[in-house]
Amino acid sequence: MTNTSLLIKNGTVVNEDRQSLADVLMVDGIITQVGTNLSPLSNDTTVIDATGKFVIPGGIDPHTHFQLPFMGTVAVDDFDIGTKAAISGGTTFVIDFVIPLKGHSLLEAYDQWRGWADAKVNHDYSLHVAVTWWSEQVAKEMEILVKERGVNSFKVFMAYKNSMMVTDEEMFHIFKKCKELGALAQVHAENGDLVFEGQKKMLELGITGPEGHEMARPEECEAEATLRAITIANRVNTPLYVVHVMSKSAANVIVQARKEGKRVYGEPIAAGLGVDGTHMWNCDWRHAAAFVMGPPLRPDPTTKGFLMDLLASGDLHCVGTDNCTFCANQKAMGKDDFTKIPNGVNGVEDRMSIVWENGVNTGKLTPCDFVRVTSSTAAKIFNIYPKKGRIEVGSDADIVIWDPQAEKTISAKTHHHAVDFNIFEGIKVRGLAATTIVAGKVVWNNGTLSTTLGSGRFVPRPSHGCVFDGINKRDEVRNELLRKVDRQPYTGPVFVPKS
Ligand code: URP
Ligand code: ZN
Ligand code: ZN
């Protein structure tokens, strides 16, 4: 059998820790050489010249919801369209969420998601699993998912009262099980009871439009829940990953907790780094509704710069998207009541360019930082590094040739999503994926996709990744501080309550 080989010449190879001029040779989907003056393997080797461009690990989006059944409808970007949109923007790996209904089997839900995804993905992927209720059965299924199905992360929702929300007590037990299994606990942090009451209040006041969505659940609802989740995880002594950090207040809670030595990671998303929540006050209902997601985009226009600064400083970690798209007619389920607008926005296609534009083009991030926040850190946290998220011998040949000079104006007219709106509409970005390589094959070049339906593979993620390093030691140190006082027994009178 002949080898499939591809050689990228004359580019600047960028990893999270260094960049240098080098060539990259890949054979049968694996990187086999990185160095200068590399030669093609044979006459059949495809050679691409990357002069003036960066050669970076394919982007990793740790937070997508392709074809998610949610709020009475189904997200329109399925695993085919979603992964094509990803590839066209320079992302080659996503971690989607299995979300079982309360009372339902986690394993059955997992099988269902695998069925949907395996048939359609155009690049590799993996799955987190949401835990929406608690029982002995759930505990057993979490164990099977970790030991036999390649899952190493479980998410709880503190919002969506009466559907996916869990109580603090349930969260405590779920986090304990995560720790026992060496799986990372993740949280959607919003105070679901306060959100519920806030929504009722808005409707009572006659505020039925999309602006009511943010006012019903302002920043403090997110910040309080973030602190509560961190506190519960810290009591358990298990690492915690906060998905979609949307506000300065919640981000500050994470910064403070990290200063106190708590093991917590934060994920801003492309939407929160590229736009703000003022759009929900737009007079055009469709426009305003398109920005409805939870936790909400914040009306404070300085939020996006603030979150980018925290990515630069390392206080926040990897950029997701929460890509969960609904067309106008779906959003219109909530035309008279914002609580019925399906929550979710796009992001998977534009994530890399939005981060480059707002991070690298502003001087906040170096190209190495860019790689760190768009792929390597996610690969480390979710334990697939250096298979993914790195350009080195032995790593998967998921690579992007990034053109820092190429420009485009983002538009729903030209994007690859199924959704009929783009929250980044009209934003001009400089820095684009010129070529995307998946498993050693060019699947996006000069604006043309050449993907193969279902060719991506599920990547199992082993438990006890680096986020657990030192956790047992912490238990030992903490337990040493827990001292019993030896004292003489009390011998005085004891009050006896009347029965
Ligand atoms: O609005 C959102 N975020 N939709 C998807 C579900 C979730 O909460 O992540
Ligand atoms: Zn969420
Ligand atoms: Zn989400």
Short mmCIF file of C-alpha atoms and ligand atoms in Angstrom, two decimals:
data_model
loop_
_atom_site.label_atom_id
_atom_site.label_comp_id
_atom_site.label_asym_id
_atom_site.label_seq_id
_atom_site.Cartn_x
_atom_site.Cartn_y
_atom_site.Cartn_z
CA MET A 1 0.00 0.00 0.00
CA THR A 2 1.39 3.44 -0.91
CA ASN A 3 1.76 6.06 1.77
CA THR A 4 -0.17 9.32 1.61
CA SER A 5 2.31 12.07 2.30
CA LEU A 6 2.22 15.84 2.43
CA LEU A 7 5.02 18.34 2.96
CA ILE A 8 4.55 21.95 4.07
CA LYS A 9 7.61 24.04 3.15
CA ASN A 10 8.92 27.39 4.36
CA GLY A 11 6.30 28.28 6.93
CA THR A 12 6.74 29.49 10.51
CA VAL A 13 5.77 26.57 12.71
CA VAL A 14 4.08 27.80 15.88
CA ASN A 15 3.57 25.78 19.02
CA GLU A 16 2.42 27.21 22.38
CA ASP A 17 6.03 27.46 23.60
CA ARG A 18 8.03 28.46 20.51
CA GLN A 19 7.94 29.40 16.86
CA SER A 20 10.56 28.79 14.17
CA LEU A 21 10.96 28.55 10.41
CA ALA A 22 10.56 24.86 9.55
CA ASP A 23 9.07 22.35 7.15
CA VAL A 24 6.56 19.73 8.26
CA LEU A 25 6.25 16.27 6.69
CA MET A 26 3.29 14.06 7.41
CA VAL A 27 2.65 10.48 6.34
CA ASP A 28 -0.64 8.61 6.67
CA GLY A 29 -2.12 11.22 8.97
CA ILE A 30 0.80 11.49 11.39
CA ILE A 31 3.57 14.11 11.54
CA THR A 32 6.83 12.30 10.79
CA GLN A 33 9.37 15.13 10.51
CA VAL A 34 9.68 18.77 11.54
CA GLY A 35 12.88 20.53 10.46
CA THR A 36 14.63 22.56 7.82
CA ASN A 37 15.22 21.59 4.20
CA LEU A 38 12.97 18.53 4.32
CA SER A 39 12.48 16.62 1.08
CA PRO A 40 9.31 15.02 -0.26
CA LEU A 41 8.96 11.34 0.64
CA SER A 42 8.33 10.39 -3.02
CA ASN A 43 7.08 11.83 -6.29
CA ASP A 44 3.57 11.37 -4.92
CA THR A 45 4.12 13.68 -1.95
CA THR A 46 1.93 16.79 -2.12
CA VAL A 47 4.06 19.88 -1.45
CA ILE A 48 2.55 23.14 -0.17
CA ASP A 49 4.52 26.35 0.09
CA ALA A 50 3.70 28.32 3.27
CA THR A 51 6.11 31.24 2.83
CA GLY A 52 4.94 34.21 4.90
CA LYS A 53 2.39 32.09 6.74
CA PHE A 54 2.11 30.39 10.11
CA VAL A 55 1.81 26.63 10.42
CA ILE A 56 -0.22 25.94 13.55
CA PRO A 57 -1.98 23.00 15.22
CA GLY A 58 -5.58 22.69 14.06
CA GLY A 59 -7.92 24.55 16.36
CA ILE A 60 -9.71 22.69 19.15
CA ASP A 61 -13.16 23.90 20.13
CA PRO A 62 -13.94 22.36 23.54
CA HIS A 63 -17.60 23.42 23.55
CA THR A 64 -20.10 22.73 20.75
CA HIS A 65 -23.73 21.61 20.55
CA PHE A 66 -24.24 20.22 17.06
CA GLN A 67 -27.83 19.11 16.31
CA LEU A 68 -28.72 19.53 19.99
CA PRO A 69 -32.40 18.92 20.79
CA PHE A 70 -33.08 21.94 23.01
CA MET A 71 -35.99 24.13 24.12
CA GLY A 72 -38.49 22.39 21.85
CA THR A 73 -36.40 22.38 18.69
CA VAL A 74 -33.06 21.13 17.32
CA ALA A 75 -29.89 23.15 16.62
CA VAL A 76 -29.50 23.46 12.84
CA ASP A 77 -25.74 22.97 12.55
CA ASP A 78 -25.52 19.18 12.56
CA PHE A 79 -22.28 17.18 12.83
CA ASP A 80 -21.71 17.47 9.06
CA ILE A 81 -22.36 21.18 8.64
CA GLY A 82 -20.85 22.02 12.02
CA THR A 83 -17.55 20.27 11.31
CA LYS A 84 -17.40 21.78 7.81
CA ALA A 85 -17.88 25.25 9.29
CA ALA A 86 -15.15 24.42 11.81
CA ILE A 87 -12.71 23.32 9.10
CA SER A 88 -13.28 26.42 6.98
CA GLY A 89 -12.26 28.52 9.99
CA GLY A 90 -9.21 26.45 10.97
CA THR A 91 -10.70 24.19 13.66
CA THR A 92 -10.08 20.46 13.29
CA PHE A 93 -11.36 19.02 16.57
CA VAL A 94 -14.45 19.66 18.68
CA ILE A 95 -15.71 18.29 21.96
CA ASP A 96 -19.50 18.20 21.85
CA PHE A 97 -21.87 17.56 24.77
CA VAL A 98 -24.08 14.53 25.28
CA ILE A 99 -27.07 15.90 27.23
CA PRO A 100 -29.35 13.17 28.64
CA LEU A 101 -32.79 14.19 29.87
CA LYS A 102 -33.38 14.08 33.65
CA GLY A 103 -34.12 10.52 34.71
CA HIS A 104 -32.72 9.05 31.47
CA SER A 105 -29.74 6.78 30.93
CA LEU A 106 -26.38 8.48 30.31
CA LEU A 107 -25.19 5.48 28.32
CA GLU A 108 -28.19 5.50 26.00
CA ALA A 109 -27.74 9.22 25.41
CA TYR A 110 -24.03 8.67 24.73
CA ASP A 111 -24.85 5.96 22.16
CA GLN A 112 -27.36 8.28 20.52
CA TRP A 113 -24.78 11.10 20.19
CA ARG A 114 -22.17 8.66 18.88
CA GLY A 115 -24.66 7.50 16.25
CA TRP A 116 -25.39 11.07 15.17
CA ALA A 117 -21.76 12.15 15.14
CA ASP A 118 -19.91 9.10 13.79
CA ALA A 119 -22.03 9.11 10.64
CA LYS A 120 -21.35 12.74 9.84
CA VAL A 121 -18.18 14.25 11.31
CA ASN A 122 -15.61 15.54 8.83
CA HIS A 123 -12.82 15.66 11.42
CA ASP A 124 -12.03 13.97 14.73
CA TYR A 125 -14.11 14.74 17.78
CA SER A 126 -14.81 13.72 21.34
CA LEU A 127 -17.71 13.96 23.79
CA HIS A 128 -18.33 15.42 27.24
CA VAL A 129 -21.41 14.10 29.06
CA ALA A 130 -23.84 16.28 31.05
CA VAL A 131 -25.16 14.89 34.33
CA THR A 132 -28.67 16.24 34.81
CA TRP A 133 -29.74 14.10 37.78
CA TRP A 134 -28.22 11.91 40.45
CA SER A 135 -28.75 8.27 41.48
CA GLU A 136 -26.83 5.02 41.92
CA GLN A 137 -27.51 4.26 38.26
CA VAL A 138 -25.98 7.60 37.21
CA ALA A 139 -22.90 6.86 39.32
CA LYS A 140 -22.49 3.44 37.67
CA GLU A 141 -22.97 4.85 34.20
CA MET A 142 -20.42 7.60 34.82
CA GLU A 143 -17.96 4.86 35.71
CA ILE A 144 -18.67 2.90 32.53
CA LEU A 145 -18.37 6.06 30.45
CA VAL A 146 -14.92 6.76 31.88
CA LYS A 147 -13.59 3.21 31.94
CA GLU A 148 -15.07 1.91 28.69
CA ARG A 149 -16.29 4.79 26.52
CA GLY A 150 -13.48 7.37 26.51
CA VAL A 151 -15.23 10.14 28.46
CA ASN A 152 -13.17 12.14 30.97
CA SER A 153 -15.35 15.20 31.60
CA PHE A 154 -18.87 15.69 32.98
CA LYS A 155 -20.85 18.91 33.00
CA VAL A 156 -23.55 20.05 35.40
CA PHE A 157 -26.04 22.85 34.81
CA MET A 158 -26.81 25.24 37.67
CA ALA A 159 -29.43 26.89 35.44
CA TYR A 160 -32.41 25.65 33.35
CA LYS A 161 -34.64 25.09 36.39
CA ASN A 162 -37.12 22.23 35.96
CA SER A 163 -35.12 20.64 33.15
CA MET A 164 -31.33 20.20 33.40
CA MET A 165 -30.53 22.07 36.63
CA VAL A 166 -29.09 20.12 39.55
CA THR A 167 -29.14 21.04 43.24
CA ASP A 168 -26.01 21.85 45.26
CA GLU A 169 -26.29 18.48 46.97
CA GLU A 170 -26.46 16.65 43.63
CA MET A 171 -23.54 18.72 42.38
CA PHE A 172 -21.52 17.70 45.43
CA HIS A 173 -22.12 14.00 44.73
CA ILE A 174 -21.44 14.36 41.00
CA PHE A 175 -18.17 16.21 41.70
CA LYS A 176 -17.16 13.51 44.20
CA LYS A 177 -17.77 10.84 41.57
CA CYS A 178 -15.77 12.87 39.04
CA LYS A 179 -12.87 12.98 41.46
CA GLU A 180 -13.05 9.24 42.16
CA LEU A 181 -12.97 8.56 38.40
CA GLY A 182 -10.30 11.12 37.53
CA ALA A 183 -12.77 12.97 35.31
CA LEU A 184 -12.94 16.74 35.03
CA ALA A 185 -16.06 18.42 36.49
CA GLN A 186 -17.50 21.18 34.31
CA VAL A 187 -20.17 23.69 35.15
CA HIS A 188 -22.66 26.02 33.48
CA ALA A 189 -22.66 28.56 36.30
CA GLU A 190 -25.82 30.63 36.74
CA ASN A 191 -28.15 30.74 39.72
CA GLY A 192 -31.13 28.93 38.19
CA ASP A 193 -33.60 29.91 40.92
CA LEU A 194 -32.74 33.60 40.54
CA VAL A 195 -32.92 33.30 36.74
CA PHE A 196 -36.40 31.78 37.08
CA GLU A 197 -37.58 34.57 39.40
CA GLY A 198 -35.93 37.21 37.20
CA GLN A 199 -37.77 35.91 34.15
CA LYS A 200 -41.12 36.05 35.97
CA LYS A 201 -40.41 39.63 37.04
CA MET A 202 -39.54 40.76 33.50
CA LEU A 203 -42.73 39.27 32.10
CA GLU A 204 -44.79 40.86 34.91
CA LEU A 205 -43.25 44.21 33.96
CA GLY A 206 -44.32 43.61 30.36
CA ILE A 207 -40.72 43.19 29.18
CA THR A 208 -41.23 40.31 26.75
CA GLY A 209 -38.45 41.05 24.21
CA PRO A 210 -34.88 39.70 24.02
CA GLU A 211 -33.51 42.49 26.28
CA GLY A 212 -35.47 40.82 29.11
CA HIS A 213 -33.17 37.81 28.76
CA GLU A 214 -30.13 39.67 30.11
CA MET A 215 -31.98 41.76 32.67
CA ALA A 216 -33.55 38.60 34.13
CA ARG A 217 -30.11 37.09 34.78
CA PRO A 218 -27.55 39.88 35.28
CA GLU A 219 -23.86 39.35 36.00
CA GLU A 220 -24.29 38.69 39.72
CA CYS A 221 -26.36 35.55 38.96
CA GLU A 222 -23.38 34.21 37.02
CA ALA A 223 -20.77 35.36 39.55
CA GLU A 224 -22.62 33.88 42.54
CA ALA A 225 -23.03 30.51 40.86
CA THR A 226 -19.40 30.53 39.75
CA LEU A 227 -18.27 31.07 43.33
CA ARG A 228 -20.66 28.38 44.61
CA ALA A 229 -19.46 25.81 42.08
CA ILE A 230 -15.83 26.61 42.86
CA THR A 231 -16.55 26.28 46.57
CA ILE A 232 -18.24 22.89 46.14
CA ALA A 233 -15.42 21.63 43.90
CA ASN A 234 -12.87 22.87 46.42
CA ARG A 235 -14.65 21.10 49.30
CA VAL A 236 -14.46 17.92 47.23
CA ASN A 237 -10.92 18.85 46.19
CA THR A 238 -11.50 18.14 42.51
CA PRO A 239 -10.52 20.35 39.56
CA LEU A 240 -13.30 22.43 38.00
CA TYR A 241 -13.74 23.82 34.48
CA VAL A 242 -16.20 26.73 34.12
CA VAL A 243 -17.72 26.74 30.63
CA HIS A 244 -18.72 29.95 28.83
CA VAL A 245 -17.44 32.64 31.21
CA MET A 246 -19.48 35.60 29.97
CA SER A 247 -18.98 38.43 32.46
CA LYS A 248 -16.26 40.41 34.16
CA SER A 249 -17.79 39.54 37.55
CA ALA A 250 -17.64 35.78 36.95
CA ALA A 251 -14.14 36.05 35.48
CA ASN A 252 -13.00 37.97 38.57
CA VAL A 253 -14.35 35.20 40.80
CA ILE A 254 -12.16 32.73 38.88
CA VAL A 255 -9.11 35.00 39.06
CA GLN A 256 -9.55 35.37 42.83
CA ALA A 257 -10.09 31.63 43.36
CA ARG A 258 -6.93 30.84 41.42
CA LYS A 259 -5.03 33.34 43.57
CA GLU A 260 -6.25 31.35 46.56
CA GLY A 261 -4.78 28.20 45.02
CA LYS A 262 -8.05 26.63 43.91
CA ARG A 263 -7.84 24.33 40.89
CA VAL A 264 -10.22 26.07 38.47
CA TYR A 265 -10.13 26.67 34.72
CA GLY A 266 -12.17 29.21 32.76
CA GLU A 267 -13.42 29.14 29.19
CA PRO A 268 -14.45 32.33 27.40
CA ILE A 269 -16.19 31.82 24.06
CA ALA A 270 -15.83 33.46 20.64
CA ALA A 271 -19.12 35.33 21.07
CA GLY A 272 -17.97 36.88 24.35
CA LEU A 273 -14.63 37.89 22.82
CA GLY A 274 -16.06 39.28 19.60
CA VAL A 275 -19.36 41.02 20.35
CA ASP A 276 -21.38 42.29 23.32
CA GLY A 277 -24.90 42.08 24.66
CA THR A 278 -26.07 45.52 23.54
CA HIS A 279 -27.44 43.78 20.43
CA MET A 280 -30.29 42.39 22.53
CA TRP A 281 -31.59 45.96 22.78
CA ASN A 282 -31.67 46.27 18.96
CA CYS A 283 -35.06 47.46 17.66
CA ASP A 284 -35.19 44.67 15.09
CA TRP A 285 -36.59 41.68 17.02
CA ARG A 286 -34.90 39.07 14.84
CA HIS A 287 -31.52 40.74 15.25
CA ALA A 288 -31.92 41.02 19.03
CA ALA A 289 -33.12 37.42 19.41
CA ALA A 290 -30.14 36.08 17.47
CA PHE A 291 -27.87 37.11 20.37
CA VAL A 292 -29.86 35.30 23.06
CA MET A 293 -27.72 32.67 24.76
CA GLY A 294 -27.09 31.66 28.35
CA PRO A 295 -25.33 33.03 30.33
CA PRO A 296 -26.10 36.18 28.36
CA LEU A 297 -23.67 38.31 26.43
CA ARG A 298 -23.20 41.35 28.66
CA PRO A 299 -24.16 44.90 27.67
CA ASP A 300 -20.88 46.23 29.12
CA PRO A 301 -18.86 46.78 25.93
CA THR A 302 -15.54 46.49 27.77
CA THR A 303 -16.23 42.83 28.66
CA LYS A 304 -14.66 41.35 25.53
CA GLY A 305 -11.35 43.16 25.98
CA PHE A 306 -11.29 42.20 29.65
CA LEU A 307 -11.79 38.50 28.87
CA MET A 308 -9.05 38.65 26.22
CA ASP A 309 -6.66 40.20 28.77
CA LEU A 310 -7.32 37.26 31.10
CA LEU A 311 -6.57 34.80 28.30
CA ALA A 312 -3.30 36.63 27.73
CA SER A 313 -2.40 36.49 31.42
CA GLY A 314 -3.32 32.80 31.71
CA ASP A 315 -6.15 33.39 34.21
CA LEU A 316 -8.62 32.09 31.61
CA HIS A 317 -7.61 29.10 29.57
CA CYS A 318 -9.16 27.97 26.33
CA VAL A 319 -11.58 29.51 23.90
CA GLY A 320 -14.74 27.58 23.11
CA THR A 321 -17.80 28.66 21.14
CA ASP A 322 -20.91 27.01 22.61
CA ASN A 323 -21.93 26.80 18.94
CA CYS A 324 -25.67 26.09 19.17
CA THR A 325 -27.51 27.64 16.25
CA PHE A 326 -31.18 28.34 15.62
CA CYS A 327 -32.75 29.99 12.57
CA ALA A 328 -35.12 32.96 12.71
CA ASN A 329 -38.26 30.80 12.68
CA GLN A 330 -36.91 28.78 15.62
CA LYS A 331 -35.93 31.87 17.61
CA ALA A 332 -39.45 33.16 16.85
CA MET A 333 -40.89 30.50 19.16
CA GLY A 334 -40.22 33.23 21.70
CA LYS A 335 -41.54 36.21 19.75
CA ASP A 336 -43.96 37.16 22.53
CA ASP A 337 -41.95 35.77 25.47
CA PHE A 338 -38.15 35.89 25.56
CA THR A 339 -38.01 32.85 27.87
CA LYS A 340 -39.10 30.70 24.91
CA ILE A 341 -36.34 31.90 22.55
CA PRO A 342 -34.02 28.91 22.03
CA ASN A 343 -30.70 29.88 23.60
CA GLY A 344 -27.62 29.72 21.42
CA VAL A 345 -25.33 31.45 18.94
CA ASN A 346 -22.81 30.55 16.22
CA GLY A 347 -19.03 30.63 16.65
CA VAL A 348 -17.27 27.48 15.46
CA GLU A 349 -16.38 28.91 12.03
CA ASP A 350 -15.21 32.33 13.17
CA ARG A 351 -13.59 31.48 16.54
CA MET A 352 -10.00 31.42 15.28
CA SER A 353 -10.28 34.66 13.30
CA ILE A 354 -12.11 36.44 16.11
CA VAL A 355 -9.34 35.50 18.56
CA TRP A 356 -6.63 36.49 16.10
CA GLU A 357 -8.29 39.81 15.31
CA ASN A 358 -9.01 40.77 18.93
CA GLY A 359 -5.99 39.07 20.45
CA VAL A 360 -3.02 39.05 18.08
CA ASN A 361 -3.92 42.08 15.95
CA THR A 362 -4.30 44.16 19.14
CA GLY A 363 -0.92 43.00 20.47
CA LYS A 364 -2.46 41.25 23.48
CA LEU A 365 -1.52 37.74 22.31
CA THR A 366 1.58 36.46 20.56
CA PRO A 367 1.16 33.78 17.88
CA CYS A 368 2.33 31.26 20.54
CA ASP A 369 -0.37 32.53 22.92
CA PHE A 370 -2.87 32.17 20.10
CA VAL A 371 -1.98 28.49 19.73
CA ARG A 372 -2.11 28.06 23.51
CA VAL A 373 -5.66 29.42 23.84
CA THR A 374 -7.10 27.93 20.64
CA SER A 375 -5.71 24.39 20.85
CA SER A 376 -2.85 23.30 23.16
CA THR A 377 -4.41 24.13 26.51
CA ALA A 378 -7.67 22.43 25.58
CA ALA A 379 -5.68 19.37 24.47
CA LYS A 380 -3.88 19.33 27.82
CA ILE A 381 -6.91 19.95 30.02
CA PHE A 382 -8.94 17.27 28.21
CA ASN A 383 -5.98 14.87 28.03
CA ILE A 384 -5.34 14.43 24.32
CA TYR A 385 -2.00 16.27 24.22
CA PRO A 386 0.31 16.03 22.28
CA LYS A 387 -1.73 13.81 19.92
CA LYS A 388 -3.74 16.99 19.30
CA GLY A 389 -2.74 20.62 19.88
CA ARG A 390 0.91 20.32 18.89
CA ILE A 391 3.09 20.18 15.80
CA GLU A 392 5.74 17.59 16.54
CA VAL A 393 6.78 14.15 15.38
CA GLY A 394 4.12 11.62 16.34
CA SER A 395 1.26 14.11 16.65
CA ASP A 396 -1.84 13.84 14.46
CA ALA A 397 -1.51 15.73 11.20
CA ASP A 398 -4.35 18.17 11.92
CA ILE A 399 -2.70 21.39 10.80
CA VAL A 400 -3.67 24.85 9.66
CA ILE A 401 -1.72 27.15 7.39
CA TRP A 402 -2.66 30.52 8.80
CA ASP A 403 -2.41 33.60 6.63
CA PRO A 404 -1.99 36.63 8.92
CA GLN A 405 -2.60 39.04 6.02
CA ALA A 406 -5.76 37.50 4.53
CA GLU A 407 -8.92 39.45 5.27
CA LYS A 408 -12.63 38.95 5.13
CA THR A 409 -15.83 40.52 6.33
CA ILE A 410 -17.87 37.96 8.22
CA SER A 411 -21.36 37.42 6.85
CA ALA A 412 -24.22 34.92 6.99
CA LYS A 413 -24.28 35.23 3.17
CA THR A 414 -20.91 33.50 2.91
CA HIS A 415 -20.54 31.42 6.07
CA HIS A 416 -20.74 27.62 6.10
CA HIS A 417 -23.26 27.32 8.93
CA ALA A 418 -26.84 26.20 8.38
CA VAL A 419 -28.09 29.13 10.45
CA ASP A 420 -29.52 32.21 8.69
CA PHE A 421 -27.78 34.79 10.90
CA ASN A 422 -24.22 35.42 12.01
CA ILE A 423 -23.64 37.31 15.28
CA PHE A 424 -20.33 38.61 13.84
CA GLU A 425 -22.02 40.00 10.69
CA GLY A 426 -20.04 42.90 9.21
CA ILE A 427 -16.96 42.42 11.38
CA LYS A 428 -13.77 42.66 9.34
CA VAL A 429 -11.05 40.20 10.38
CA ARG A 430 -7.42 40.00 9.24
CA GLY A 431 -5.94 36.52 9.77
CA LEU A 432 -7.62 33.49 8.21
CA ALA A 433 -7.14 29.76 7.69
CA ALA A 434 -5.72 29.58 4.17
CA THR A 435 -5.43 25.78 4.23
CA THR A 436 -6.79 23.25 6.68
CA ILE A 437 -5.33 19.76 6.84
CA VAL A 438 -7.21 16.97 8.60
CA ALA A 439 -5.52 13.61 9.18
CA GLY A 440 -2.83 14.58 6.65
CA LYS A 441 -5.29 15.56 3.88
CA VAL A 442 -6.09 19.03 2.59
CA VAL A 443 -9.78 19.61 3.27
CA TRP A 444 -9.94 23.40 2.90
CA ASN A 445 -7.88 25.42 0.48
CA ASN A 446 -8.39 28.85 -1.07
CA GLY A 447 -12.03 28.90 -0.06
CA THR A 448 -12.92 25.40 -1.21
CA LEU A 449 -13.97 22.52 1.03
CA SER A 450 -13.16 18.92 0.11
CA THR A 451 -14.28 17.00 3.16
CA THR A 452 -15.50 13.40 3.47
CA LEU A 453 -18.71 12.77 5.37
CA GLY A 454 -18.14 10.55 8.40
CA SER A 455 -14.37 10.38 7.94
CA GLY A 456 -13.62 11.83 11.39
CA ARG A 457 -13.02 9.49 14.30
CA PHE A 458 -14.17 9.55 17.89
CA VAL A 459 -11.11 10.15 20.07
CA PRO A 460 -11.35 8.51 23.50
CA ARG A 461 -9.87 10.60 26.30
CA PRO A 462 -8.21 8.81 29.21
CA SER A 463 -9.01 9.75 32.80
CA HIS A 464 -6.62 11.32 35.33
CA GLY A 465 -5.17 13.95 33.01
CA CYS A 466 -2.74 16.66 34.12
CA VAL A 467 -5.54 18.60 35.82
CA PHE A 468 -5.42 15.91 38.53
CA ASP A 469 -1.68 16.23 39.16
CA GLY A 470 -1.10 16.88 42.86
CA ILE A 471 -4.75 16.46 43.86
CA ASN A 472 -4.01 13.48 46.12
CA LYS A 473 -1.16 15.39 47.74
CA ARG A 474 -3.57 18.24 48.46
CA ASP A 475 -5.87 15.77 50.23
CA GLU A 476 -2.99 14.55 52.36
CA VAL A 477 -1.94 18.09 53.29
CA ARG A 478 -5.51 19.13 54.08
CA ASN A 479 -6.20 16.01 56.11
CA GLU A 480 -3.10 16.67 58.20
CA LEU A 481 -4.72 19.93 59.29
CA LEU A 482 -7.89 18.18 60.47
CA ARG A 483 -7.12 17.47 64.13
CA LYS A 484 -9.24 15.92 66.79
CA VAL A 485 -8.87 17.48 70.25
CA ASP A 486 -8.19 14.94 73.00
CA ARG A 487 -10.09 16.07 76.09
CA GLN A 488 -11.62 14.65 79.23
CA PRO A 489 -15.21 13.45 78.71
CA TYR A 490 -17.98 15.83 79.85
CA THR A 491 -19.47 14.50 83.10
CA GLY A 492 -22.05 17.22 83.96
CA PRO A 493 -25.84 17.12 83.60
CA VAL A 494 -27.43 16.60 80.16
CA PHE A 495 -30.78 18.17 79.26
CA VAL A 496 -33.34 15.55 78.23
CA PRO A 497 -36.05 16.88 75.86
CA LYS A 498 -39.63 15.78 76.73
CA SER A 499 -40.92 13.36 74.12
O1 URP B 1 -27.28 29.37 25.21
C1 URP B 1 -26.66 28.33 25.28
N1 URP B 1 -25.54 28.35 25.96
N2 URP B 1 -27.10 27.23 24.65
C2 URP B 1 -26.58 25.94 24.71
C3 URP B 1 -26.79 25.24 26.01
C4 URP B 1 -25.80 25.69 27.06
O2 URP B 1 -26.21 26.24 28.07
O3 URP B 1 -24.61 25.50 26.89
ZN ZN B 2 -24.35 26.28 29.11
ZN ZN B 3 -23.05 24.98 25.96
#
